[in-house]
Short mmCIF file of C-alpha atoms in Angstrom, two decimals:
data_model
loop_
_atom_site.label_atom_id
_atom_site.label_comp_id
_atom_site.label_asym_id
_atom_site.label_seq_id
_atom_site.Cartn_x
_atom_site.Cartn_y
_atom_site.Cartn_z
CA GLN A 105 151.00 43.14 156.37
CA VAL A 106 150.70 44.30 152.78
CA GLN A 107 151.25 48.00 152.20
CA LEU A 108 150.97 50.10 149.06
CA VAL A 109 152.98 53.30 149.13
CA GLU A 110 152.54 55.95 146.44
CA SER A 111 154.90 58.77 145.55
CA GLY A 112 155.33 61.38 142.87
CA GLY A 113 152.33 63.64 143.27
CA GLY A 114 152.58 67.39 143.34
CA LEU A 115 151.74 70.64 141.61
CA VAL A 116 152.30 71.05 137.88
CA GLN A 117 151.17 73.50 135.23
CA ALA A 118 148.79 72.46 132.51
CA GLY A 119 150.66 70.73 129.71
CA GLY A 120 153.29 69.39 132.08
CA SER A 121 154.13 65.87 133.19
CA LEU A 122 154.28 63.88 136.39
CA ARG A 123 155.16 60.31 137.16
CA LEU A 124 153.50 58.43 139.98
CA SER A 125 155.00 55.33 141.46
CA CYS A 126 153.57 52.72 143.79
CA ALA A 127 155.38 49.95 145.61
CA ALA A 128 153.61 47.04 147.23
CA SER A 129 155.43 45.46 150.15
CA GLY A 130 154.79 42.43 152.30
CA ARG A 131 154.81 38.68 151.88
CA ILE A 132 153.45 38.81 148.35
CA VAL A 133 153.24 35.82 146.06
CA SER A 134 151.52 37.49 143.14
CA ILE A 135 149.36 40.43 142.12
CA GLY A 136 146.79 39.99 139.39
CA VAL A 137 146.12 43.59 138.42
CA MET A 138 147.77 46.81 139.51
CA GLY A 139 146.18 50.10 138.76
CA TRP A 140 145.57 53.73 139.51
CA PHE A 141 142.30 55.34 140.46
CA ARG A 142 141.58 58.98 141.17
CA GLN A 143 139.02 60.98 143.08
CA ALA A 144 138.39 64.65 142.51
CA PRO A 145 136.52 66.77 145.08
CA GLY A 146 132.82 66.02 144.96
CA LYS A 147 133.23 63.17 142.50
CA GLN A 148 133.34 59.40 142.70
CA ARG A 149 136.55 57.47 142.56
CA GLU A 150 137.26 56.38 139.00
CA LEU A 151 139.68 54.08 137.24
CA VAL A 152 142.52 55.87 135.49
CA ALA A 153 144.60 52.96 134.24
CA SER A 154 145.33 49.35 135.06
CA ILE A 155 147.80 46.69 133.99
CA THR A 156 147.75 42.93 134.36
CA GLY A 157 150.70 40.67 135.07
CA GLY A 158 150.85 39.99 131.36
CA ASP A 159 151.03 43.74 130.63
CA THR A 160 147.51 44.11 129.26
CA THR A 161 146.53 47.71 129.90
CA THR A 162 143.27 49.59 130.27
CA PHE A 163 142.83 53.35 130.27
CA ALA A 164 140.01 55.74 130.98
CA ASP A 165 138.90 57.52 127.82
CA SER A 166 139.85 60.85 129.38
CA VAL A 167 143.52 59.89 129.69
CA GLU A 168 143.97 57.66 126.65
CA GLY A 169 146.98 58.82 124.65
CA ARG A 170 148.30 61.04 127.45
CA PHE A 171 149.00 58.56 130.26
CA SER A 172 150.93 55.33 130.24
CA ILE A 173 151.24 52.59 132.82
CA SER A 174 153.91 50.01 133.46
CA ARG A 175 154.78 47.53 136.18
CA ASP A 176 157.69 45.51 137.46
CA ASN A 177 156.36 42.15 138.58
CA ALA A 178 159.57 41.21 140.37
CA LYS A 179 159.51 44.40 142.47
CA ASN A 180 155.71 44.67 142.77
CA THR A 181 155.79 48.24 141.55
CA VAL A 182 153.58 50.16 139.14
CA LEU A 183 154.29 53.48 137.44
CA LEU A 184 151.87 55.96 135.95
CA GLN A 185 153.41 58.42 133.51
CA MET A 186 151.12 61.39 133.04
CA ASN A 187 151.79 63.73 130.13
CA ARG A 188 149.97 66.77 128.76
CA LEU A 189 148.23 67.19 132.08
CA LYS A 190 145.01 69.18 132.26
CA PRO A 191 143.36 70.99 135.18
CA GLU A 192 140.62 68.34 135.13
CA ASP A 193 143.26 65.74 136.02
CA THR A 194 143.50 67.32 139.47
CA ALA A 195 142.62 64.67 142.03
CA VAL A 196 143.94 62.37 144.69
CA TYR A 197 145.43 59.38 142.92
CA TYR A 198 145.23 55.98 144.57
CA CYS A 199 147.23 52.88 143.82
CA ASN A 200 145.34 49.61 143.80
CA ALA A 201 146.50 46.00 143.85
CA ASP A 202 143.82 43.48 142.98
CA ARG A 203 143.89 39.71 143.31
CA LEU A 204 146.93 39.94 145.57
CA LEU A 205 147.99 36.65 147.07
CA GLU A 206 150.11 36.56 150.20
CA ILE A 207 152.38 33.77 151.35
CA GLY A 208 150.42 31.34 153.48
CA SER A 209 147.04 32.59 152.30
CA TYR A 210 144.44 30.96 150.07
CA ARG A 211 142.49 34.12 149.36
CA GLU A 212 143.28 36.83 146.88
CA MET A 213 142.65 40.26 148.31
CA ASN A 214 142.31 43.85 147.16
CA TYR A 215 144.50 46.59 148.62
CA TRP A 216 144.61 50.38 148.37
CA GLY A 217 147.29 52.94 148.96
CA LYS A 218 146.60 56.11 150.95
CA GLY A 219 146.71 58.34 147.89
CA THR A 220 148.84 61.12 146.51
CA LEU A 221 147.57 64.53 145.46
CA VAL A 222 148.05 65.76 141.91
CA THR A 223 147.20 69.39 141.25
CA VAL A 224 147.27 70.80 137.74
CA SER A 225 147.11 74.58 137.49
CA SER A 226 145.74 76.38 134.46
#
């Protein structure tokens, strides 16, 4: 069974930093794209940042220049470094692994973590 476990959320003042980490475990052959999404109360889930196996990154306009993303393909981990946080960054952050191939499987699947809460106070 593939599991994605996030850590690193918490409460921080505006202007501060947090680092989120996500580890994918299981009988994993490869993961195409790893990323972070977030969902604020009353809003839809949105992409924050993603990174391919070749380290091509994508960022939401709202976090460009403040957040960075990195991954370790050997460990199936992804990190989200969040700097200069703003109150509007408050949300539950979800790790996502897309095009994940497991040993013995022919289908690439999409998996989600359970989420970690980030609260930015003003």
